[in-house]
Amino acid sequence: MDTKYQEDIAHIHAMMERSSRFISLSGLSGIGAGSVALIASGLAYYWLQEQGLALLKDRELAEATGLTGKLALTGLLALAAALFCGVFFTLRKSRKQQQPVWNSLTRRLLRSLVLPLAAGELFCIALMAHHHFVLVAPATLVFYGLALVNAGKYTFRDIEYLGVAELVLGLAAMFLTGYGLLFWAAGFGLLHIIYGARMHIKYH
């Protein structure tokens, strides 16, 4: 009798969680996005070395012909690849769990993500327009962290913790200017891989 009662409680708890939280996020999405970010960071570092630059500095980047365009394009391609990983593995997990992907909960989750990310994108474009390149990488971490913290209430709490870590890295990078690429690789690369592996083991 006690066993059946415990099973009923667990079933009710699972139903409530499905209705209030988006649980189809896959840890493999984080691992894929992190791997893409590390590859992009490696390319950016190679191009910096090719131009004889050791750090990301406003004046040197402004004088390096074509480098800022390469870095921006690499960032956009990395974002597209990371989004593809996220969508692909999320759809695969949702099919496995027989859960709908697109519903009111998904829309709330996306809205909570999009607003900080859109504001961050415009802010970074303004920084680049005014040749404040040294603050672009830290700003992407800060706004991305805020977006994850904002979205954490609609999915696993692990997302919120990841957001706080990204935010802390971004704020630290604001004061350690020139090392933005290292912080960017740590935030979008290593943290995503660690988070993804933990999520995959915990919720697989």
PDB file of N, CA and C in Angstrom, residues 116-202:
ATOM      1  N   PRO A 116      16.584  39.924 -23.077  1.00  0.00           N
ATOM      2  CA  PRO A 116      17.962  40.281 -22.702  1.00  0.00           C
ATOM      3  C   PRO A 116      18.963  40.061 -23.839  1.00  0.00           C
ATOM      4  N   LEU A 117      18.751  38.989 -24.633  1.00  0.00           N
ATOM      5  CA  LEU A 117      19.682  38.717 -25.725  1.00  0.00           C
ATOM      6  C   LEU A 117      19.598  39.786 -26.812  1.00  0.00           C
ATOM      7  N   ALA A 118      18.383  40.235 -27.128  1.00  0.00           N
ATOM      8  CA  ALA A 118      18.217  41.285 -28.141  1.00  0.00           C
ATOM      9  C   ALA A 118      18.838  42.591 -27.659  1.00  0.00           C
ATOM     10  N   ALA A 119      18.615  42.924 -26.382  1.00  0.00           N
ATOM     11  CA  ALA A 119      19.222  44.135 -25.829  1.00  0.00           C
ATOM     12  C   ALA A 119      20.739  44.023 -25.852  1.00  0.00           C
ATOM     13  N   GLY A 120      21.254  42.857 -25.527  1.00  0.00           N
ATOM     14  CA  GLY A 120      22.708  42.648 -25.548  1.00  0.00           C
ATOM     15  C   GLY A 120      23.283  42.757 -26.945  1.00  0.00           C
ATOM     16  N   GLU A 121      22.554  42.239 -27.935  1.00  0.00           N
ATOM     17  CA  GLU A 121      23.031  42.324 -29.318  1.00  0.00           C
ATOM     18  C   GLU A 121      23.150  43.781 -29.767  1.00  0.00           C
ATOM     19  N   LEU A 122      22.119  44.571 -29.486  1.00  0.00           N
ATOM     20  CA  LEU A 122      22.155  45.985 -29.862  1.00  0.00           C
ATOM     21  C   LEU A 122      23.262  46.724 -29.115  1.00  0.00           C
ATOM     22  N   PHE A 123      23.449  46.385 -27.850  1.00  0.00           N
ATOM     23  CA  PHE A 123      24.506  47.012 -27.057  1.00  0.00           C
ATOM     24  C   PHE A 123      25.881  46.694 -27.640  1.00  0.00           C
ATOM     25  N   CYS A 124      26.086  45.449 -28.043  1.00  0.00           N
ATOM     26  CA  CYS A 124      27.381  45.060 -28.623  1.00  0.00           C
ATOM     27  C   CYS A 124      27.613  45.721 -29.981  1.00  0.00           C
ATOM     28  N   ILE A 125      26.553  45.857 -30.768  1.00  0.00           N
ATOM     29  CA  ILE A 125      26.673  46.557 -32.055  1.00  0.00           C
ATOM     30  C   ILE A 125      27.084  48.010 -31.823  1.00  0.00           C
ATOM     31  N   ALA A 126      26.491  48.636 -30.792  1.00  0.00           N
ATOM     32  CA  ALA A 126      26.856  50.017 -30.465  1.00  0.00           C
ATOM     33  C   ALA A 126      28.312  50.106 -30.012  1.00  0.00           C
ATOM     34  N   LEU A 127      28.755  49.141 -29.222  1.00  0.00           N
ATOM     35  CA  LEU A 127      30.153  49.127 -28.786  1.00  0.00           C
ATOM     36  C   LEU A 127      31.096  49.032 -29.980  1.00  0.00           C
ATOM     37  N   MET A 128      30.770  48.159 -30.931  1.00  0.00           N
ATOM     38  CA  MET A 128      31.623  47.995 -32.105  1.00  0.00           C
ATOM     39  C   MET A 128      31.584  49.244 -32.985  1.00  0.00           C
ATOM     40  N   ALA A 129      30.426  49.873 -33.080  1.00  0.00           N
ATOM     41  CA  ALA A 129      30.313  51.088 -33.891  1.00  0.00           C
ATOM     42  C   ALA A 129      31.178  52.203 -33.342  1.00  0.00           C
ATOM     43  N   HIS A 130      31.356  52.221 -32.027  1.00  0.00           N
ATOM     44  CA  HIS A 130      32.183  53.245 -31.378  1.00  0.00           C
ATOM     45  C   HIS A 130      33.608  52.746 -31.090  1.00  0.00           C
ATOM     46  N   HIS A 131      33.955  51.588 -31.677  1.00  0.00           N
ATOM     47  CA  HIS A 131      35.295  51.015 -31.566  1.00  0.00           C
ATOM     48  C   HIS A 131      35.684  50.657 -30.132  1.00  0.00           C
ATOM     49  N   HIS A 132      34.693  50.281 -29.309  1.00  0.00           N
ATOM     50  CA  HIS A 132      34.986  49.784 -27.967  1.00  0.00           C
ATOM     51  C   HIS A 132      35.004  48.256 -28.000  1.00  0.00           C
ATOM     52  N   PHE A 133      35.908  47.707 -28.830  1.00  0.00           N
ATOM     53  CA  PHE A 133      35.942  46.270 -29.057  1.00  0.00           C
ATOM     54  C   PHE A 133      36.273  45.481 -27.798  1.00  0.00           C
ATOM     55  N   VAL A 134      37.030  46.085 -26.914  1.00  0.00           N
ATOM     56  CA  VAL A 134      37.514  45.380 -25.739  1.00  0.00           C
ATOM     57  C   VAL A 134      36.369  44.971 -24.805  1.00  0.00           C
ATOM     58  N   LEU A 135      35.213  45.633 -24.925  1.00  0.00           N
ATOM     59  CA  LEU A 135      34.082  45.351 -24.038  1.00  0.00           C
ATOM     60  C   LEU A 135      33.040  44.425 -24.664  1.00  0.00           C
ATOM     61  N   VAL A 136      33.231  44.044 -25.929  1.00  0.00           N
ATOM     62  CA  VAL A 136      32.227  43.234 -26.614  1.00  0.00           C
ATOM     63  C   VAL A 136      32.119  41.837 -25.999  1.00  0.00           C
ATOM     64  N   ALA A 137      33.242  41.154 -25.837  1.00  0.00           N
ATOM     65  CA  ALA A 137      33.210  39.802 -25.272  1.00  0.00           C
ATOM     66  C   ALA A 137      32.632  39.787 -23.853  1.00  0.00           C
ATOM     67  N   PRO A 138      33.077  40.694 -22.944  1.00  0.00           N
ATOM     68  CA  PRO A 138      32.453  40.730 -21.616  1.00  0.00           C
ATOM     69  C   PRO A 138      30.956  41.014 -21.669  1.00  0.00           C
ATOM     70  N   ALA A 139      30.540  41.913 -22.575  1.00  0.00           N
ATOM     71  CA  ALA A 139      29.117  42.260 -22.665  1.00  0.00           C
ATOM     72  C   ALA A 139      28.278  41.064 -23.114  1.00  0.00           C
ATOM     73  N   THR A 140      28.802  40.258 -24.030  1.00  0.00           N
ATOM     74  CA  THR A 140      28.043  39.090 -24.471  1.00  0.00           C
ATOM     75  C   THR A 140      27.833  38.119 -23.312  1.00  0.00           C
ATOM     76  N   LEU A 141      28.847  37.965 -22.469  1.00  0.00           N
ATOM     77  CA  LEU A 141      28.716  37.088 -21.301  1.00  0.00           C
ATOM     78  C   LEU A 141      27.700  37.632 -20.301  1.00  0.00           C
ATOM     79  N   VAL A 142      27.740  38.941 -20.074  1.00  0.00           N
ATOM     80  CA  VAL A 142      26.827  39.567 -19.098  1.00  0.00           C
ATOM     81  C   VAL A 142      25.377  39.409 -19.539  1.00  0.00           C
ATOM     82  N   PHE A 143      25.070  39.773 -20.781  1.00  0.00           N
ATOM     83  CA  PHE A 143      23.686  39.709 -21.245  1.00  0.00           C
ATOM     84  C   PHE A 143      23.210  38.266 -21.405  1.00  0.00           C
ATOM     85  N   TYR A 144      24.108  37.386 -21.803  1.00  0.00           N
ATOM     86  CA  TYR A 144      23.744  35.970 -21.897  1.00  0.00           C
ATOM     87  C   TYR A 144      23.432  35.413 -20.509  1.00  0.00           C
ATOM     88  N   GLY A 145      24.249  35.784 -19.530  1.00  0.00           N
ATOM     89  CA  GLY A 145      23.997  35.353 -18.168  1.00  0.00           C
ATOM     90  C   GLY A 145      22.656  35.847 -17.653  1.00  0.00           C
ATOM     91  N   LEU A 146      22.345  37.111 -17.923  1.00  0.00           N
ATOM     92  CA  LEU A 146      21.054  37.675 -17.510  1.00  0.00           C
ATOM     93  C   LEU A 146      19.889  36.937 -18.180  1.00  0.00           C
ATOM     94  N   ALA A 147      20.067  36.581 -19.452  1.00  0.00           N
ATOM     95  CA  ALA A 147      19.009  35.854 -20.169  1.00  0.00           C
ATOM     96  C   ALA A 147      18.773  34.483 -19.541  1.00  0.00           C
ATOM     97  N   LEU A 148      19.838  33.789 -19.177  1.00  0.00           N
ATOM     98  CA  LEU A 148      19.691  32.464 -18.570  1.00  0.00           C
ATOM     99  C   LEU A 148      19.049  32.546 -17.190  1.00  0.00           C
ATOM    100  N   VAL A 149      19.461  33.531 -16.406  1.00  0.00           N
ATOM    101  CA  VAL A 149      18.853  33.713 -15.083  1.00  0.00           C
ATOM    102  C   VAL A 149      17.361  34.002 -15.237  1.00  0.00           C
ATOM    103  N   ASN A 150      17.020  34.819 -16.228  1.00  0.00           N
ATOM    104  CA  ASN A 150      15.627  35.175 -16.476  1.00  0.00           C
ATOM    105  C   ASN A 150      14.811  33.964 -16.916  1.00  0.00           C
ATOM    106  N   ALA A 151      15.430  33.073 -17.682  1.00  0.00           N
ATOM    107  CA  ALA A 151      14.725  31.895 -18.199  1.00  0.00           C
ATOM    108  C   ALA A 151      14.701  30.746 -17.205  1.00  0.00           C
ATOM    109  N   GLY A 152      15.536  30.820 -16.176  1.00  0.00           N
ATOM    110  CA  GLY A 152      15.665  29.706 -15.240  1.00  0.00           C
ATOM    111  C   GLY A 152      14.374  29.332 -14.539  1.00  0.00           C
ATOM    112  N   LYS A 153      13.461  30.280 -14.389  1.00  0.00           N
ATOM    113  CA  LYS A 153      12.208  29.981 -13.675  1.00  0.00           C
ATOM    114  C   LYS A 153      11.265  29.120 -14.504  1.00  0.00           C
ATOM    115  N   TYR A 154      11.550  28.946 -15.794  1.00  0.00           N
ATOM    116  CA  TYR A 154      10.689  28.143 -16.651  1.00  0.00           C
ATOM    117  C   TYR A 154      11.284  26.776 -16.990  1.00  0.00           C
ATOM    118  N   THR A 155      12.462  26.485 -16.482  1.00  0.00           N
ATOM    119  CA  THR A 155      13.088  25.208 -16.786  1.00  0.00           C
ATOM    120  C   THR A 155      13.929  24.764 -15.585  1.00  0.00           C
ATOM    121  N   PHE A 156      14.909  23.913 -15.797  1.00  0.00           N
ATOM    122  CA  PHE A 156      15.727  23.417 -14.699  1.00  0.00           C
ATOM    123  C   PHE A 156      16.462  24.555 -14.002  1.00  0.00           C
ATOM    124  N   ARG A 157      16.607  24.448 -12.691  1.00  0.00           N
ATOM    125  CA  ARG A 157      17.344  25.468 -11.941  1.00  0.00           C
ATOM    126  C   ARG A 157      18.805  25.530 -12.351  1.00  0.00           C
ATOM    127  N   ASP A 158      19.306  24.443 -12.933  1.00  0.00           N
ATOM    128  CA  ASP A 158      20.695  24.422 -13.387  1.00  0.00           C
ATOM    129  C   ASP A 158      20.972  25.539 -14.389  1.00  0.00           C
ATOM    130  N   ILE A 159      19.960  25.893 -15.182  1.00  0.00           N
ATOM    131  CA  ILE A 159      20.097  26.975 -16.161  1.00  0.00           C
ATOM    132  C   ILE A 159      20.365  28.297 -15.440  1.00  0.00           C
ATOM    133  N   GLU A 160      19.666  28.518 -14.344  1.00  0.00           N
ATOM    134  CA  GLU A 160      19.867  29.748 -13.571  1.00  0.00           C
ATOM    135  C   GLU A 160      21.276  29.798 -12.995  1.00  0.00           C
ATOM    136  N   TYR A 161      21.764  28.669 -12.489  1.00  0.00           N
ATOM    137  CA  TYR A 161      23.120  28.622 -11.939  1.00  0.00           C
ATOM    138  C   TYR A 161      24.161  28.899 -13.025  1.00  0.00           C
ATOM    139  N   LEU A 162      23.929  28.333 -14.220  1.00  0.00           N
ATOM    140  CA  LEU A 162      24.827  28.607 -15.345  1.00  0.00           C
ATOM    141  C   LEU A 162      24.816  30.089 -15.674  1.00  0.00           C
ATOM    142  N   GLY A 163      23.627  30.703 -15.650  1.00  0.00           N
ATOM    143  CA  GLY A 163      23.512  32.125 -15.934  1.00  0.00           C
ATOM    144  C   GLY A 163      24.290  32.977 -14.948  1.00  0.00           C
ATOM    145  N   VAL A 164      24.217  32.633 -13.666  1.00  0.00           N
ATOM    146  CA  VAL A 164      24.960  33.382 -12.650  1.00  0.00           C
ATOM    147  C   VAL A 164      26.463  33.267 -12.909  1.00  0.00           C
ATOM    148  N   ALA A 165      26.922  32.062 -13.260  1.00  0.00           N
ATOM    149  CA  ALA A 165      28.348  31.862 -13.545  1.00  0.00           C
ATOM    150  C   ALA A 165      28.788  32.685 -14.756  1.00  0.00           C
ATOM    151  N   GLU A 166      27.958  32.714 -15.817  1.00  0.00           N
ATOM    152  CA  GLU A 166      28.278  33.513 -17.007  1.00  0.00           C
ATOM    153  C   GLU A 166      28.323  34.998 -16.652  1.00  0.00           C
ATOM    154  N   LEU A 167      27.383  35.437 -15.829  1.00  0.00           N
ATOM    155  CA  LEU A 167      27.323  36.840 -15.418  1.00  0.00           C
ATOM    156  C   LEU A 167      28.562  37.237 -14.640  1.00  0.00           C
ATOM    157  N   VAL A 168      28.993  36.395 -13.706  1.00  0.00           N
ATOM    158  CA  VAL A 168      30.188  36.676 -12.908  1.00  0.00           C
ATOM    159  C   VAL A 168      31.424  36.761 -13.801  1.00  0.00           C
ATOM    160  N   LEU A 169      31.546  35.834 -14.750  1.00  0.00           N
ATOM    161  CA  LEU A 169      32.680  35.864 -15.682  1.00  0.00           C
ATOM    162  C   LEU A 169      32.679  37.148 -16.504  1.00  0.00           C
ATOM    163  N   GLY A 170      31.500  37.527 -16.994  1.00  0.00           N
ATOM    164  CA  GLY A 170      31.404  38.733 -17.802  1.00  0.00           C
ATOM    165  C   GLY A 170      31.779  39.983 -17.028  1.00  0.00           C
ATOM    166  N   LEU A 171      31.325  40.092 -15.790  1.00  0.00           N
ATOM    167  CA  LEU A 171      31.655  41.256 -14.966  1.00  0.00           C
ATOM    168  C   LEU A 171      33.147  41.295 -14.647  1.00  0.00           C
ATOM    169  N   ALA A 172      33.735  40.132 -14.393  1.00  0.00           N
ATOM    170  CA  ALA A 172      35.184  40.082 -14.147  1.00  0.00           C
ATOM    171  C   ALA A 172      35.955  40.519 -15.385  1.00  0.00           C
ATOM    172  N   ALA A 173      35.486  40.081 -16.562  1.00  0.00           N
ATOM    173  CA  ALA A 173      36.158  40.447 -17.816  1.00  0.00           C
ATOM    174  C   ALA A 173      36.080  41.939 -18.092  1.00  0.00           C
ATOM    175  N   MET A 174      35.043  42.611 -17.580  1.00  0.00           N
ATOM    176  CA  MET A 174      34.923  44.059 -17.749  1.00  0.00           C
ATOM    177  C   MET A 174      36.107  44.798 -17.125  1.00  0.00           C
ATOM    178  N   PHE A 175      36.652  44.216 -16.065  1.00  0.00           N
ATOM    179  CA  PHE A 175      37.750  44.879 -15.348  1.00  0.00           C
ATOM    180  C   PHE A 175      39.113  44.346 -15.769  1.00  0.00           C
ATOM    181  N   LEU A 176      39.139  43.182 -16.394  1.00  0.00           N
ATOM    182  CA  LEU A 176      40.403  42.611 -16.881  1.00  0.00           C
ATOM    183  C   LEU A 176      40.407  42.722 -18.404  1.00  0.00           C
ATOM    184  N   THR A 177      40.408  43.950 -18.884  1.00  0.00           N
ATOM    185  CA  THR A 177      40.279  44.192 -20.320  1.00  0.00           C
ATOM    186  C   THR A 177      41.480  43.655 -21.081  1.00  0.00           C
ATOM    187  N   GLY A 178      41.185  43.171 -22.274  1.00  0.00           N
ATOM    188  CA  GLY A 178      42.217  42.584 -23.117  1.00  0.00           C
ATOM    189  C   GLY A 178      42.186  41.072 -23.093  1.00  0.00           C
ATOM    190  N   TYR A 179      41.605  40.505 -22.024  1.00  0.00           N
ATOM    191  CA  TYR A 179      41.543  39.046 -21.890  1.00  0.00           C
ATOM    192  C   TYR A 179      40.146  38.512 -22.210  1.00  0.00           C
ATOM    193  N   GLY A 180      39.373  39.303 -22.949  1.00  0.00           N
ATOM    194  CA  GLY A 180      37.995  38.940 -23.250  1.00  0.00           C
ATOM    195  C   GLY A 180      37.857  37.601 -23.949  1.00  0.00           C
ATOM    196  N   LEU A 181      38.806  37.270 -24.840  1.00  0.00           N
ATOM    197  CA  LEU A 181      38.718  36.011 -25.567  1.00  0.00           C
ATOM    198  C   LEU A 181      38.837  34.818 -24.618  1.00  0.00           C
ATOM    199  N   LEU A 182      39.721  34.927 -23.625  1.00  0.00           N
ATOM    200  CA  LEU A 182      39.885  33.846 -22.648  1.00  0.00           C
ATOM    201  C   LEU A 182      38.614  33.672 -21.812  1.00  0.00           C
ATOM    202  N   PHE A 183      38.041  34.789 -21.374  1.00  0.00           N
ATOM    203  CA  PHE A 183      36.796  34.716 -20.599  1.00  0.00           C
ATOM    204  C   PHE A 183      35.660  34.178 -21.463  1.00  0.00           C
ATOM    205  N   TRP A 184      35.620  34.590 -22.729  1.00  0.00           N
ATOM    206  CA  TRP A 184      34.582  34.131 -23.653  1.00  0.00           C
ATOM    207  C   TRP A 184      34.684  32.619 -23.854  1.00  0.00           C
ATOM    208  N   ALA A 185      35.913  32.131 -24.029  1.00  0.00           N
ATOM    209  CA  ALA A 185      36.122  30.686 -24.196  1.00  0.00           C
ATOM    210  C   ALA A 185      35.727  29.928 -22.936  1.00  0.00           C
ATOM    211  N   ALA A 186      36.058  30.501 -21.785  1.00  0.00           N
ATOM    212  CA  ALA A 186      35.698  29.849 -20.523  1.00  0.00           C
ATOM    213  C   ALA A 186      34.185  29.826 -20.320  1.00  0.00           C
ATOM    214  N   GLY A 187      33.521  30.954 -20.627  1.00  0.00           N
ATOM    215  CA  GLY A 187      32.083  31.050 -20.403  1.00  0.00           C
ATOM    216  C   GLY A 187      31.258  30.253 -21.395  1.00  0.00           C
ATOM    217  N   PHE A 188      31.471  30.524 -22.683  1.00  0.00           N
ATOM    218  CA  PHE A 188      30.663  29.858 -23.697  1.00  0.00           C
ATOM    219  C   PHE A 188      31.183  28.464 -24.047  1.00  0.00           C
ATOM    220  N   GLY A 189      32.455  28.218 -23.748  1.00  0.00           N
ATOM    221  CA  GLY A 189      33.033  26.914 -24.050  1.00  0.00           C
ATOM    222  C   GLY A 189      33.023  25.969 -22.860  1.00  0.00           C
ATOM    223  N   LEU A 190      33.928  26.194 -21.916  1.00  0.00           N
ATOM    224  CA  LEU A 190      34.106  25.263 -20.804  1.00  0.00           C
ATOM    225  C   LEU A 190      32.867  25.145 -19.919  1.00  0.00           C
ATOM    226  N   LEU A 191      32.270  26.286 -19.555  1.00  0.00           N
ATOM    227  CA  LEU A 191      31.089  26.225 -18.683  1.00  0.00           C
ATOM    228  C   LEU A 191      29.936  25.472 -19.345  1.00  0.00           C
ATOM    229  N   HIS A 192      29.757  25.664 -20.650  1.00  0.00           N
ATOM    230  CA  HIS A 192      28.691  24.948 -21.340  1.00  0.00           C
ATOM    231  C   HIS A 192      28.949  23.448 -21.348  1.00  0.00           C
ATOM    232  N   ILE A 193      30.186  23.052 -21.562  1.00  0.00           N
ATOM    233  CA  ILE A 193      30.514  21.625 -21.587  1.00  0.00           C
ATOM    234  C   ILE A 193      30.307  21.005 -20.202  1.00  0.00           C
ATOM    235  N   ILE A 194      30.768  21.705 -19.156  1.00  0.00           N
ATOM    236  CA  ILE A 194      30.588  21.201 -17.787  1.00  0.00           C
ATOM    237  C   ILE A 194      29.103  21.108 -17.441  1.00  0.00           C
ATOM    238  N   TYR A 195      28.364  22.183 -17.754  1.00  0.00           N
ATOM    239  CA  TYR A 195      26.916  22.196 -17.496  1.00  0.00           C
ATOM    240  C   TYR A 195      26.213  21.096 -18.284  1.00  0.00           C
ATOM    241  N   GLY A 196      26.572  20.961 -19.561  1.00  0.00           N
ATOM    242  CA  GLY A 196      25.931  19.960 -20.404  1.00  0.00           C
ATOM    243  C   GLY A 196      26.178  18.550 -19.919  1.00  0.00           C
ATOM    244  N   ALA A 197      27.425  18.261 -19.521  1.00  0.00           N
ATOM    245  CA  ALA A 197      27.742  16.931 -19.009  1.00  0.00           C
ATOM    246  C   ALA A 197      26.973  16.638 -17.730  1.00  0.00           C
ATOM    247  N   ARG A 198      26.887  17.632 -16.850  1.00  0.00           N
ATOM    248  CA  ARG A 198      26.155  17.461 -15.599  1.00  0.00           C
ATOM    249  C   ARG A 198      24.667  17.237 -15.854  1.00  0.00           C
ATOM    250  N   MET A 199      24.094  18.031 -16.776  1.00  0.00           N
ATOM    251  CA  MET A 199      22.687  17.879 -17.117  1.00  0.00           C
ATOM    252  C   MET A 199      22.410  16.512 -17.749  1.00  0.00           C
ATOM    253  N   HIS A 200      23.318  16.056 -18.605  1.00  0.00           N
ATOM    254  CA  HIS A 200      23.123  14.782 -19.296  1.00  0.00           C
ATOM    255  C   HIS A 200      23.129  13.633 -18.288  1.00  0.00           C
ATOM    256  N   ILE A 201      24.025  13.693 -17.333  1.00  0.00           N
ATOM    257  CA  ILE A 201      24.100  12.642 -16.311  1.00  0.00           C
ATOM    258  C   ILE A 201      22.898  12.712 -15.364  1.00  0.00           C
ATOM    259  N   LYS A 202      22.512  13.919 -15.005  1.00  0.00           N
ATOM    260  CA  LYS A 202      21.455  14.119 -14.000  1.00  0.00           C
ATOM    261  C   LYS A 202      20.059  13.865 -14.537  1.00  0.00           C
TER     262      LYS A 202
END
